[in-house]
Amino acid sequence: MISLASYLVISMILFAIGITVMIARKNIVAILLGIELILNAAALNFVAYSKFVTQNLDGHVFSLFIIVIAAAEAAVGLAIVIRFFQLKETIHIDEATQLRN
Amino acid sequence: MLEILKASLSVYLPEVVCILLMCFLLIAESMHEKEGTDRIKVYVLATAGLLLAGVFLVLNLSLAPTGAFYNAVVIDSFGTFAKLIMVAGTIGTIWMARQSGDIYTTMKSEFAILAVGTLVGGMLLASANNMLTLYLGIETLSILSYVMATLKRENSASTEAGMKYALYGGLTAGVMLFGMSHIYGMMGSIQFSEIVVKMGMLSGADQVFMMASFLMFFAGIGYKVSAFPFHMWSPDVYQGSPIPVTAFFAIVPKMAGLAVLIRISHLFFSEANGMSSAWIGLLHVVAALTMTVGNITAIGQDSVKRLLAFSSIGHVGMMIMGIVVLDAVGIRAILFYGVTYLFMTLVVFWVTSVLSDAYGTDSQAVFKGLIGRHPSMAIAMIIALFSLAGLPPLSGFVAKFNIISVVVEKGYFGLAFIAALNSVIGLYYYMKLAKEMVFSKSETTGDVPGFTDGVRVSIVALSVPIVLYGIFFGGLMTAAGNAVIFLK
């Protein structure tokens, strides 16, 4: 039997991996993937809580919205990354140094 | 069902007008025939639509607080006041974009369309009454903002600004959602009113867990208002984006974020208990650090856009002080501050926009000797700068005085002291810019081409309220004071 705790642990691990990816990876596309992992961790939480604790549909609806908005955000993010690549010919985050103190 | 929809739509008219306006602007742009010419129709349409939305908002001001769409959003006069500030800011920046050379001529109506869309997100955020609408509002605001920051797409600085904005935004939205999911799990609802009821019945251990979730929740909002630990994106994005976009970012997302922060603090933490004192403590630290970091880093910035970014971080810290006291007087002070900040920001950015178009840079050197060439513009700019610094008898002084006096009345002397110190630091770098305009010799002579008659009239007209609200602040203060009703 899969319990609530297992879902929460999985989502916690996903969240931690997402944060680690965002900090450690230098490839901008990989960083966007890290954002997706964090969002999915939250969506998983919502569904798990909805099933085991609250017994209402709010969590399911919320996770659907998260999926839709994550797609929109990824589309805009990737479009910006493409612009960045066309201008700088790299997608390495360390090349984004034009704006700083 | 139909009745509820009708009743909801009747109070939701301003947002509906803005959404329709966005569609009509898209049609107007696609019907524009001559490439590269001025799109006066788009501007007239945008202004008319936003003014109509403003009229509906003014009508909503006198409304008793009502929930709409099964209480997903709440229409109260506080949120409506914040929306009015946002609508005014949008109109101002759209006209600023018209003459700005920082946005490609072919993309000017895209600025208007995106700005109206972002405004809709901000309005949704300002009246959010459950976590789903709050998240939708923040994301509508953010996703369109990423596009706006990248509007100058052949320019690598603008692209970099948009990318940094998107990456920071995605991270904080994710962290916020993670916090929200735990709040939902603990409380069993995403509706604010139901969460409030259950929050009173939490045990000690649950309160600690809840507070951790609220901290994550704060990350998302703190990022939108650029509060201290989440402010790093703001100078980069402000510097890289085209100037009208920067001016827009300084007004609309900030007011929306502050509105939602005020609503959350007042709904969840107005009862005195362990959680509310923890939240107030958090806001204390955030306000003090936001002000200090913003103002200290602003010293020594040569790029005026970057300087204004840091100064706006400082102003946000000042406004958060008004939330710390958690009562109606604090909200009144913040709304007053918001109105004055709107006018000051528009004047300062408009003058900077024209000068940086003319010289191709936004370094402080372009301001040298402006008073000799365009006395009226230099005086308007100096008025706005002095008001930002908080010198009497300008409206910035009244706004700052209000906030500090509210904090002192509550007995938070330490915070008031830090705010006063910050005003002094702010005075230094605003004065330095004013000094450049008055006492430095200009390197070039002759008129700046961008200061056409229309632009000059607009800037002077925008600087009039800065002076007037400093002397006749009673009316605006009463209006802001009336706009503090909540639906619990």
Coordinates of C-alpha atoms in Angstrom, one line a residue:
Chain A
M1 CA 0.0 0.0 0.0
I2 CA 1.4 3.4 -1.0
S3 CA 0.9 5.9 1.8
L4 CA 0.8 9.7 1.8
A5 CA 4.3 9.7 3.3
S6 CA 5.8 8.0 0.3
Y7 CA 4.3 10.6 -2.0
L8 CA 5.6 13.4 0.1
V9 CA 9.0 11.9 0.3
I10 CA 9.1 11.5 -3.5
S11 CA 8.0 15.1 -4.0
M12 CA 10.5 16.3 -1.5
I13 CA 13.3 14.4 -3.5
L14 CA 12.0 15.9 -6.8
F15 CA 12.1 19.4 -5.3
A16 CA 15.6 18.9 -4.0
I17 CA 16.8 17.6 -7.3
G18 CA 15.1 20.5 -9.1
I19 CA 16.9 23.0 -6.8
T20 CA 20.2 21.2 -7.2
V21 CA 19.9 21.2 -11.0
M22 CA 19.1 24.9 -11.0
I23 CA 22.2 25.7 -8.9
A24 CA 24.7 23.2 -10.3
R25 CA 24.0 23.0 -14.0
K26 CA 25.3 25.7 -16.3
N27 CA 23.2 24.8 -19.4
I28 CA 20.2 27.1 -19.6
V29 CA 17.9 24.3 -21.0
A30 CA 18.9 22.1 -18.0
I31 CA 18.0 24.9 -15.7
L32 CA 14.6 25.1 -17.3
L33 CA 14.3 21.4 -16.7
G34 CA 15.1 22.0 -13.1
I35 CA 12.1 24.4 -12.9
E36 CA 9.9 21.8 -14.4
L37 CA 11.0 19.3 -11.7
I38 CA 10.1 21.8 -8.9
L39 CA 6.7 22.5 -10.4
N40 CA 6.0 18.7 -10.8
A41 CA 7.0 18.2 -7.1
A42 CA 4.3 20.7 -6.2
A43 CA 1.7 19.2 -8.5
L44 CA 2.4 15.7 -7.1
N45 CA 1.9 17.1 -3.6
F46 CA -1.4 18.6 -4.5
V47 CA -2.7 15.3 -6.0
A48 CA -1.5 13.3 -3.1
Y49 CA -3.0 15.6 -0.5
S50 CA -6.2 15.6 -2.5
K51 CA -6.4 11.8 -2.5
F52 CA -5.3 11.1 1.1
V53 CA -6.2 14.1 3.2
T54 CA -8.7 16.5 2.0
Q55 CA -10.9 14.3 -0.2
N56 CA -11.9 17.1 -2.5
L57 CA -11.1 18.0 -6.0
D58 CA -9.3 21.3 -5.4
G59 CA -5.9 19.6 -5.5
H60 CA -6.6 17.8 -8.8
V61 CA -7.8 21.1 -10.4
F62 CA -4.8 22.9 -9.1
S63 CA -2.4 20.3 -10.5
L64 CA -4.0 20.6 -13.9
F65 CA -3.5 24.4 -13.8
I66 CA 0.1 23.8 -12.8
I67 CA 0.7 21.6 -15.9
V68 CA -0.9 24.1 -18.2
I69 CA 1.0 27.1 -16.8
A70 CA 4.3 25.2 -16.7
A71 CA 3.9 24.5 -20.4
A72 CA 3.3 28.2 -21.1
E73 CA 6.2 29.2 -19.0
A74 CA 8.5 26.7 -20.7
A75 CA 7.4 27.9 -24.2
V76 CA 8.3 31.5 -23.3
G77 CA 11.5 30.4 -21.6
L78 CA 12.7 28.3 -24.5
A79 CA 11.8 31.2 -27.0
I80 CA 14.1 33.5 -24.9
V81 CA 16.8 30.8 -24.8
I82 CA 16.6 30.6 -28.6
R83 CA 17.1 34.4 -28.9
F84 CA 20.0 34.1 -26.5
F85 CA 21.6 31.4 -28.5
Q86 CA 21.2 33.3 -31.8
L87 CA 22.9 36.3 -30.3
K88 CA 25.7 34.7 -28.3
E89 CA 26.0 31.2 -30.0
T90 CA 26.0 29.5 -26.6
I91 CA 23.5 28.5 -24.0
H92 CA 26.0 28.6 -21.1
I93 CA 24.7 30.6 -18.2
D94 CA 28.1 32.0 -17.5
E95 CA 28.0 33.9 -20.8
A96 CA 25.1 36.0 -19.5
T97 CA 27.4 38.6 -17.9
Q98 CA 26.5 41.7 -19.8
L99 CA 24.4 43.1 -16.9
R100 CA 26.1 43.3 -13.6
N101 CA 27.5 45.8 -11.1
Chain B
M1 CA -25.6 29.3 -12.1
L2 CA -26.4 32.0 -14.7
E3 CA -27.5 34.4 -11.9
I4 CA -24.1 33.9 -10.2
L5 CA -22.3 34.5 -13.4
K6 CA -24.2 37.6 -14.2
A7 CA -23.7 39.0 -10.7
S8 CA -20.0 38.2 -10.8
L9 CA -19.5 39.8 -14.2
S10 CA -21.2 43.0 -13.2
V11 CA -18.5 43.7 -10.6
Y12 CA -15.8 42.2 -12.7
L13 CA -16.3 44.7 -15.6
P14 CA -12.9 46.5 -15.4
E15 CA -11.0 43.2 -16.0
V16 CA -13.4 42.2 -18.7
V17 CA -12.9 45.5 -20.4
C18 CA -9.1 45.0 -20.3
I19 CA -9.3 41.5 -21.7
L20 CA -11.5 42.7 -24.6
L21 CA -9.2 45.6 -25.1
M22 CA -6.2 43.2 -25.5
C23 CA -8.1 41.4 -28.3
F24 CA -9.1 44.6 -30.0
L25 CA -5.6 46.0 -29.9
L26 CA -4.4 42.8 -31.6
I27 CA -7.0 43.4 -34.3
A28 CA -6.0 47.0 -34.6
E29 CA -2.4 46.1 -35.0
S30 CA -3.1 43.6 -37.7
M31 CA -5.1 46.1 -39.6
H32 CA -2.3 48.6 -39.5
E33 CA -1.2 48.9 -43.1
K34 CA 1.9 51.0 -43.4
E35 CA 4.9 49.4 -41.8
G36 CA 7.0 51.7 -39.6
T37 CA 4.5 54.5 -39.3
D38 CA 3.0 55.9 -36.1
R39 CA 0.0 53.8 -34.9
I40 CA -2.2 56.6 -33.5
K41 CA -5.3 54.4 -33.7
V42 CA -3.7 51.8 -31.3
Y43 CA -2.9 54.5 -28.8
V44 CA -6.3 56.1 -28.9
L45 CA -8.0 52.7 -28.6
A46 CA -5.7 51.7 -25.7
T47 CA -6.2 54.9 -23.8
A48 CA -10.0 54.9 -24.4
G49 CA -10.2 51.2 -23.2
L50 CA -8.1 51.8 -20.1
L51 CA -10.0 54.9 -19.2
L52 CA -13.2 53.0 -19.5
A53 CA -11.8 50.3 -17.2
G54 CA -10.8 53.2 -14.9
V55 CA -14.3 54.5 -14.9
F56 CA -15.7 51.1 -13.9
L57 CA -13.0 50.9 -11.2
V58 CA -14.1 54.2 -9.8
L59 CA -17.7 53.0 -9.8
N60 CA -16.6 49.9 -7.9
L61 CA -14.8 52.0 -5.3
S62 CA -18.1 52.7 -3.5
L63 CA -19.2 49.0 -3.6
A64 CA -19.5 46.9 -0.5
P65 CA -16.9 44.1 -0.6
T66 CA -18.3 41.2 -2.7
G67 CA -17.0 37.9 -3.7
A68 CA -17.3 37.0 -7.4
F69 CA -17.1 33.6 -9.2
Y70 CA -17.8 31.5 -6.2
N71 CA -15.5 33.7 -4.1
A72 CA -12.5 33.0 -6.3
V73 CA -11.9 36.7 -6.5
V74 CA -13.0 39.4 -4.1
I75 CA -13.9 42.9 -5.2
D76 CA -13.3 45.4 -2.4
S77 CA -12.3 49.0 -2.5
F78 CA -8.8 48.3 -1.4
G79 CA -8.0 46.1 -4.4
T80 CA -9.9 48.5 -6.6
F81 CA -7.7 51.4 -5.5
A82 CA -4.6 49.4 -6.2
K83 CA -6.0 48.5 -9.6
L84 CA -6.6 52.2 -10.3
I85 CA -2.9 52.9 -9.7
M86 CA -1.9 50.1 -12.0
V87 CA -4.3 51.3 -14.8
A88 CA -2.9 54.8 -14.6
G89 CA 0.7 53.4 -14.7
T90 CA -0.2 51.4 -17.8
I91 CA -1.7 54.4 -19.7
G92 CA 1.4 56.4 -18.8
T93 CA 3.9 53.8 -19.9
I94 CA 2.0 53.1 -23.2
W95 CA 2.3 56.8 -24.2
M96 CA 5.9 56.8 -23.0
A97 CA 6.6 53.8 -25.3
R98 CA 5.1 55.8 -28.2
Q99 CA 7.9 58.3 -28.4
S100 CA 10.7 56.0 -27.0
G101 CA 13.3 55.0 -29.5
D102 CA 14.2 52.0 -27.2
I103 CA 11.4 49.9 -28.7
Y104 CA 11.4 49.1 -32.4
T105 CA 8.7 51.0 -34.3
T106 CA 7.2 47.8 -35.6
M107 CA 6.8 46.4 -32.1
K108 CA 5.2 49.4 -30.4
S109 CA 1.7 48.0 -30.4
E110 CA 3.0 44.8 -29.1
F111 CA 4.2 46.7 -26.1
A112 CA 0.6 48.0 -25.6
I113 CA -0.9 44.5 -26.0
L114 CA 1.5 42.9 -23.6
A115 CA 1.2 45.8 -21.1
V116 CA -2.6 45.4 -21.0
G117 CA -2.2 41.6 -20.6
T118 CA 0.2 42.1 -17.7
L119 CA -2.3 44.5 -16.2
V120 CA -5.0 41.9 -16.3
G121 CA -2.7 39.5 -14.4
G122 CA -2.0 42.3 -11.9
M123 CA -5.7 43.0 -11.4
L124 CA -6.4 39.3 -10.9
L125 CA -3.6 39.2 -8.3
A126 CA -4.8 42.3 -6.5
S127 CA -8.3 40.7 -6.0
A128 CA -7.2 37.0 -5.5
N129 CA -9.2 35.3 -2.8
N130 CA -7.9 31.7 -3.2
M131 CA -4.6 30.2 -3.9
L132 CA -5.4 29.2 -7.5
T133 CA -6.4 32.7 -8.6
L134 CA -3.3 34.0 -6.8
Y135 CA -1.1 31.6 -8.7
L136 CA -2.8 32.4 -12.0
G137 CA -2.4 36.1 -11.3
I138 CA 1.3 35.8 -10.5
E139 CA 1.9 33.7 -13.6
T140 CA 0.0 35.8 -16.0
L141 CA 1.9 38.8 -14.6
S142 CA 5.2 37.0 -14.9
I143 CA 5.0 35.2 -18.2
L144 CA 4.0 38.3 -20.0
S145 CA 6.7 40.3 -18.2
Y146 CA 9.4 37.9 -19.5
V147 CA 8.3 38.7 -23.0
M148 CA 8.2 42.4 -22.3
A149 CA 11.7 42.4 -20.9
T150 CA 12.9 40.7 -24.1
L151 CA 11.0 43.1 -26.4
K152 CA 14.2 44.6 -27.8
R153 CA 15.1 41.2 -29.3
E154 CA 18.1 42.1 -31.4
N155 CA 19.8 43.5 -28.3
S156 CA 21.7 41.0 -26.2
A157 CA 21.2 42.9 -23.0
S158 CA 17.5 42.8 -23.4
T159 CA 17.5 39.1 -24.1
E160 CA 19.7 38.5 -21.1
A161 CA 17.4 40.5 -18.9
G162 CA 14.4 38.5 -20.1
M163 CA 16.3 35.2 -19.5
K164 CA 17.3 36.2 -15.9
Y165 CA 13.8 37.3 -15.2
A166 CA 12.4 34.0 -16.5
L167 CA 14.8 31.8 -14.6
Y168 CA 14.4 33.6 -11.2
G169 CA 10.7 33.8 -11.8
G170 CA 10.4 30.1 -12.5
L171 CA 12.3 29.2 -9.4
T172 CA 10.4 31.4 -7.0
A173 CA 7.0 30.3 -8.6
G174 CA 8.0 26.7 -8.0
V175 CA 9.0 27.3 -4.4
M176 CA 5.8 29.2 -3.8
L177 CA 3.7 26.4 -5.3
F178 CA 5.5 23.9 -3.1
G179 CA 4.6 26.0 0.0
M180 CA 1.0 26.3 -1.2
S181 CA 0.7 22.6 -1.7
H182 CA 1.6 22.0 2.0
I183 CA -0.8 24.7 3.1
Y184 CA -3.5 23.0 1.1
G185 CA -2.7 19.6 2.6
M186 CA -2.7 21.0 6.2
M187 CA -5.8 23.1 5.8
G188 CA -7.8 21.0 3.3
S189 CA -8.8 24.0 1.1
I190 CA -7.4 26.5 -1.3
Q191 CA -10.0 29.1 -0.3
F192 CA -8.5 31.9 1.9
S193 CA -11.6 32.2 4.1
E194 CA -11.6 28.5 5.0
I195 CA -7.8 28.5 5.6
V196 CA -8.2 31.4 8.0
V197 CA -10.8 29.5 10.1
K198 CA -8.7 26.4 10.4
M199 CA -5.5 28.4 11.1
G200 CA -6.9 29.3 14.6
M201 CA -7.2 25.6 15.5
L202 CA -3.6 24.5 14.9
S203 CA -1.4 22.8 17.4
G204 CA 2.1 24.0 18.2
A205 CA 4.0 21.6 16.0
D206 CA 1.6 22.2 13.1
Q207 CA 2.1 25.9 13.4
V208 CA 5.8 25.5 12.9
F209 CA 5.2 23.4 9.8
M210 CA 2.7 26.0 8.5
M211 CA 5.1 28.8 9.1
A212 CA 7.7 27.0 7.0
S213 CA 5.1 26.7 4.2
F214 CA 4.2 30.3 4.5
L215 CA 7.9 31.2 4.2
M216 CA 8.0 29.4 0.8
F217 CA 4.8 31.1 -0.1
F218 CA 6.5 34.5 0.6
A219 CA 9.2 33.7 -1.9
G220 CA 6.8 34.0 -4.8
I221 CA 5.4 37.3 -3.6
G222 CA 8.7 38.7 -2.4
Y223 CA 10.1 38.1 -5.9
K224 CA 7.3 40.1 -7.5
V225 CA 7.8 43.1 -5.3
S226 CA 11.6 42.5 -5.3
A227 CA 11.9 42.3 -1.5
F228 CA 15.3 41.6 0.0
P229 CA 16.4 38.0 -0.5
F230 CA 14.7 37.9 -3.9
H231 CA 15.7 41.3 -5.3
M232 CA 18.8 40.2 -7.3
W233 CA 17.0 40.0 -10.6
S234 CA 15.6 43.5 -10.4
P235 CA 18.7 45.7 -11.3
D236 CA 19.7 43.4 -14.1
V237 CA 16.2 43.3 -15.6
Y238 CA 15.7 47.0 -15.2
Q239 CA 18.9 47.8 -16.9
G240 CA 18.5 45.4 -19.8
S241 CA 14.9 46.1 -20.6
P242 CA 13.8 49.0 -22.8
I243 CA 13.0 52.1 -20.7
P244 CA 9.2 52.1 -21.0
V245 CA 9.2 48.5 -20.0
T246 CA 11.4 49.3 -17.0
A247 CA 9.0 52.1 -16.0
F248 CA 6.1 49.6 -16.3
F249 CA 7.9 47.0 -14.1
A250 CA 8.5 49.7 -11.5
I251 CA 4.8 50.4 -11.2
V252 CA 2.4 47.6 -12.1
P253 CA 3.9 44.3 -10.9
K254 CA 5.1 46.1 -7.7
M255 CA 1.6 47.4 -6.9
A256 CA 0.0 44.1 -7.6
G257 CA 2.6 42.2 -5.4
L258 CA 2.2 44.7 -2.6
A259 CA -1.6 44.4 -2.8
V260 CA -1.5 40.7 -2.5
L261 CA 1.1 40.8 0.3
I262 CA -1.2 43.3 2.2
R263 CA -4.2 41.0 1.7
I264 CA -2.4 37.9 2.9
S265 CA -0.9 39.6 5.9
H266 CA -4.2 41.0 7.0
L267 CA -6.3 37.9 6.3
F268 CA -4.0 35.3 7.9
F269 CA -2.0 37.2 10.5
S270 CA -4.2 39.9 12.0
E271 CA -5.0 37.8 15.1
A272 CA -2.2 38.0 17.7
N273 CA -0.7 34.5 18.1
G274 CA 2.7 32.8 17.6
M275 CA 2.3 32.7 13.8
S276 CA 1.4 36.3 13.4
S277 CA 4.3 37.5 15.5
A278 CA 6.6 35.3 13.4
W279 CA 5.2 36.8 10.2
I280 CA 5.5 40.3 11.6
G281 CA 9.1 39.6 12.6
L282 CA 9.8 38.3 9.1
L283 CA 8.3 41.4 7.5
H284 CA 10.3 43.6 9.9
V285 CA 13.6 42.0 8.8
V286 CA 12.6 42.0 5.1
A287 CA 11.5 45.7 5.2
A288 CA 14.7 46.9 7.0
L289 CA 17.0 44.9 4.8
T290 CA 15.2 45.7 1.5
M291 CA 15.5 49.4 2.2
T292 CA 19.1 49.3 3.3
V293 CA 20.3 47.0 0.5
G294 CA 18.4 49.0 -2.1
N295 CA 19.6 52.4 -1.0
I296 CA 23.3 51.5 -0.2
T297 CA 23.8 49.7 -3.5
A298 CA 22.2 52.6 -5.4
I299 CA 25.2 54.8 -4.4
G300 CA 27.8 54.8 -7.1
Q301 CA 25.7 53.4 -9.9
D302 CA 26.4 55.2 -13.1
S303 CA 23.6 53.8 -15.2
V304 CA 20.5 55.8 -14.3
K305 CA 18.2 52.9 -15.0
R306 CA 20.2 50.7 -12.6
L307 CA 20.1 53.5 -10.0
L308 CA 16.4 53.8 -10.3
A309 CA 16.1 50.0 -9.9
F310 CA 17.9 50.1 -6.6
S311 CA 16.0 53.2 -5.5
S312 CA 12.7 51.3 -6.3
I313 CA 13.9 48.4 -4.2
G314 CA 14.4 51.0 -1.4
H315 CA 10.9 52.4 -1.9
V316 CA 9.4 48.9 -1.7
G317 CA 11.1 48.3 1.6
M318 CA 9.6 51.6 2.8
M319 CA 6.1 50.5 1.7
I320 CA 6.5 47.0 3.4
M321 CA 6.9 48.9 6.6
G322 CA 3.3 50.0 6.3
I323 CA 2.3 46.3 6.2
V324 CA 4.2 45.5 9.4
V325 CA 1.7 47.5 11.6
L326 CA -1.2 45.4 10.3
D327 CA -3.9 48.0 10.6
A328 CA -6.0 50.3 8.4
V329 CA -3.7 53.3 8.9
G330 CA -0.8 51.3 7.4
I331 CA -2.8 50.4 4.3
R332 CA -3.8 54.0 3.9
A333 CA -0.2 55.1 4.0
I334 CA 0.8 52.4 1.5
L335 CA -1.9 53.4 -1.0
F336 CA -1.0 57.1 -0.7
Y337 CA 2.7 56.2 -1.2
G338 CA 1.7 54.1 -4.3
V339 CA -0.1 57.1 -5.9
T340 CA 2.8 59.5 -5.4
Y341 CA 5.3 56.8 -6.4
L342 CA 3.4 56.4 -9.7
F343 CA 3.8 60.0 -10.7
M344 CA 7.4 60.3 -9.6
T345 CA 8.4 57.2 -11.4
L346 CA 6.7 58.2 -14.6
V347 CA 8.4 61.6 -14.7
V348 CA 11.9 60.3 -13.9
F349 CA 11.7 57.5 -16.4
W350 CA 10.2 59.7 -19.1
V351 CA 13.0 62.2 -18.9
T352 CA 15.6 59.5 -18.7
S353 CA 14.0 57.8 -21.8
V354 CA 14.2 60.9 -23.9
L355 CA 17.8 61.7 -22.9
S356 CA 19.1 58.1 -23.4
D357 CA 17.4 58.0 -26.8
A358 CA 19.2 61.2 -27.8
Y359 CA 22.7 60.1 -26.6
G360 CA 22.5 56.3 -26.8
T361 CA 23.4 55.7 -23.2
D362 CA 21.7 56.1 -19.8
S363 CA 24.8 57.1 -17.9
Q364 CA 24.5 60.0 -15.5
A365 CA 26.6 62.1 -17.9
V366 CA 23.7 62.7 -20.2
F367 CA 22.0 64.8 -17.5
K368 CA 24.9 67.3 -17.4
G369 CA 23.7 70.9 -17.8
L370 CA 20.2 70.0 -18.6
I371 CA 18.9 73.1 -16.9
G372 CA 20.6 75.3 -19.4
R373 CA 19.0 73.6 -22.4
H374 CA 15.6 72.5 -21.2
P375 CA 14.8 74.3 -17.9
S376 CA 11.3 73.0 -17.7
M377 CA 12.4 69.4 -18.0
A378 CA 15.2 69.8 -15.6
I379 CA 12.9 71.4 -13.0
A380 CA 10.3 68.6 -13.4
M381 CA 13.1 66.0 -13.0
I382 CA 14.5 67.8 -10.0
I383 CA 11.0 68.0 -8.4
A384 CA 10.5 64.2 -9.0
L385 CA 14.0 63.4 -7.6
F386 CA 13.5 65.6 -4.5
S387 CA 10.1 64.0 -4.0
L388 CA 11.6 60.5 -4.3
A389 CA 14.2 61.6 -1.7
G390 CA 11.3 62.7 0.5
L391 CA 11.9 66.5 0.8
P392 CA 9.1 68.7 1.9
P393 CA 6.8 70.2 0.6
L394 CA 6.6 67.5 -2.1
S395 CA 4.2 64.5 -2.0
G396 CA 7.1 62.1 -1.4
F397 CA 7.7 63.7 1.9
V398 CA 4.0 63.3 3.0
A399 CA 4.1 59.7 1.9
K400 CA 7.3 58.9 3.8
F401 CA 6.2 60.9 6.8
N402 CA 2.9 58.9 6.9
I403 CA 4.6 55.5 6.8
I404 CA 7.2 56.4 9.4
S405 CA 4.6 58.0 11.8
V406 CA 2.4 54.8 11.5
V407 CA 5.4 52.7 12.5
V408 CA 6.3 55.0 15.3
E409 CA 2.8 54.9 16.7
K410 CA 3.0 51.1 16.9
G411 CA 6.2 51.5 18.9
Y412 CA 8.6 50.0 16.3
F413 CA 11.3 52.6 16.9
G414 CA 14.1 50.6 15.5
L415 CA 12.4 50.2 12.1
A416 CA 11.5 53.9 12.0
F417 CA 15.2 54.8 12.8
I418 CA 16.4 52.6 9.9
A419 CA 13.8 54.2 7.6
A420 CA 15.1 57.7 8.5
L421 CA 18.7 56.7 8.0
N422 CA 17.7 55.3 4.6
S423 CA 16.1 58.6 3.6
V424 CA 19.4 60.3 4.3
I425 CA 21.3 57.8 2.1
G426 CA 18.6 58.2 -0.6
L427 CA 19.0 62.0 -0.4
Y428 CA 22.7 61.7 -1.3
Y429 CA 22.3 59.9 -4.6
Y430 CA 19.2 61.8 -5.8
M431 CA 21.0 65.0 -5.0
K432 CA 24.0 63.9 -6.9
L433 CA 21.9 63.4 -10.0
A434 CA 20.2 66.8 -9.5
K435 CA 23.7 68.4 -9.1
E436 CA 24.8 67.1 -12.4
M437 CA 21.8 68.8 -14.1
V438 CA 22.3 72.1 -12.4
F439 CA 26.0 72.6 -11.8
S440 CA 27.8 70.6 -14.4
K441 CA 28.7 72.0 -17.8
S442 CA 27.0 70.3 -20.7
E443 CA 29.3 68.6 -23.3
T444 CA 26.9 69.3 -26.1
T445 CA 24.7 72.3 -26.8
G446 CA 21.4 72.8 -28.5
D447 CA 18.0 71.2 -28.0
V448 CA 17.5 67.5 -27.3
P449 CA 15.4 66.3 -30.3
G450 CA 13.2 64.0 -28.2
F451 CA 11.7 66.8 -26.1
T452 CA 8.9 67.7 -28.5
D453 CA 6.1 69.9 -27.3
G454 CA 3.8 67.0 -26.6
V455 CA 6.4 65.2 -24.4
R456 CA 7.2 68.4 -22.5
V457 CA 3.5 69.1 -21.8
S458 CA 3.0 65.5 -20.6
I459 CA 6.0 65.5 -18.3
V460 CA 5.1 68.9 -16.8
A461 CA 1.5 67.7 -16.3
L462 CA 2.7 64.6 -14.6
S463 CA 4.9 66.6 -12.2
V464 CA 2.1 68.8 -11.2
P465 CA 0.4 66.2 -8.9
I466 CA 3.8 65.6 -7.2
V467 CA 3.7 69.1 -5.9
L468 CA -0.1 69.4 -5.4
Y469 CA -0.4 66.2 -3.4
G470 CA 2.5 67.5 -1.2
I471 CA 0.4 70.5 -0.2
F472 CA -3.2 69.4 -0.6
F473 CA -2.9 65.8 0.5
G474 CA -6.2 65.7 2.4
G475 CA -8.4 64.6 -0.4
L476 CA -6.2 61.8 -1.6
M477 CA -5.6 60.7 2.0
T478 CA -9.3 60.4 2.6
A479 CA -9.8 58.5 -0.6
A480 CA -7.0 56.1 0.4
G481 CA -8.4 55.9 3.9
N482 CA -11.9 54.9 2.6
A483 CA -10.3 52.1 0.5
V484 CA -9.5 49.8 3.3
I485 CA -12.2 47.2 3.4
F486 CA -11.7 43.5 3.4
L487 CA -14.0 40.6 2.8
K488 CA -13.1 38.1 5.5

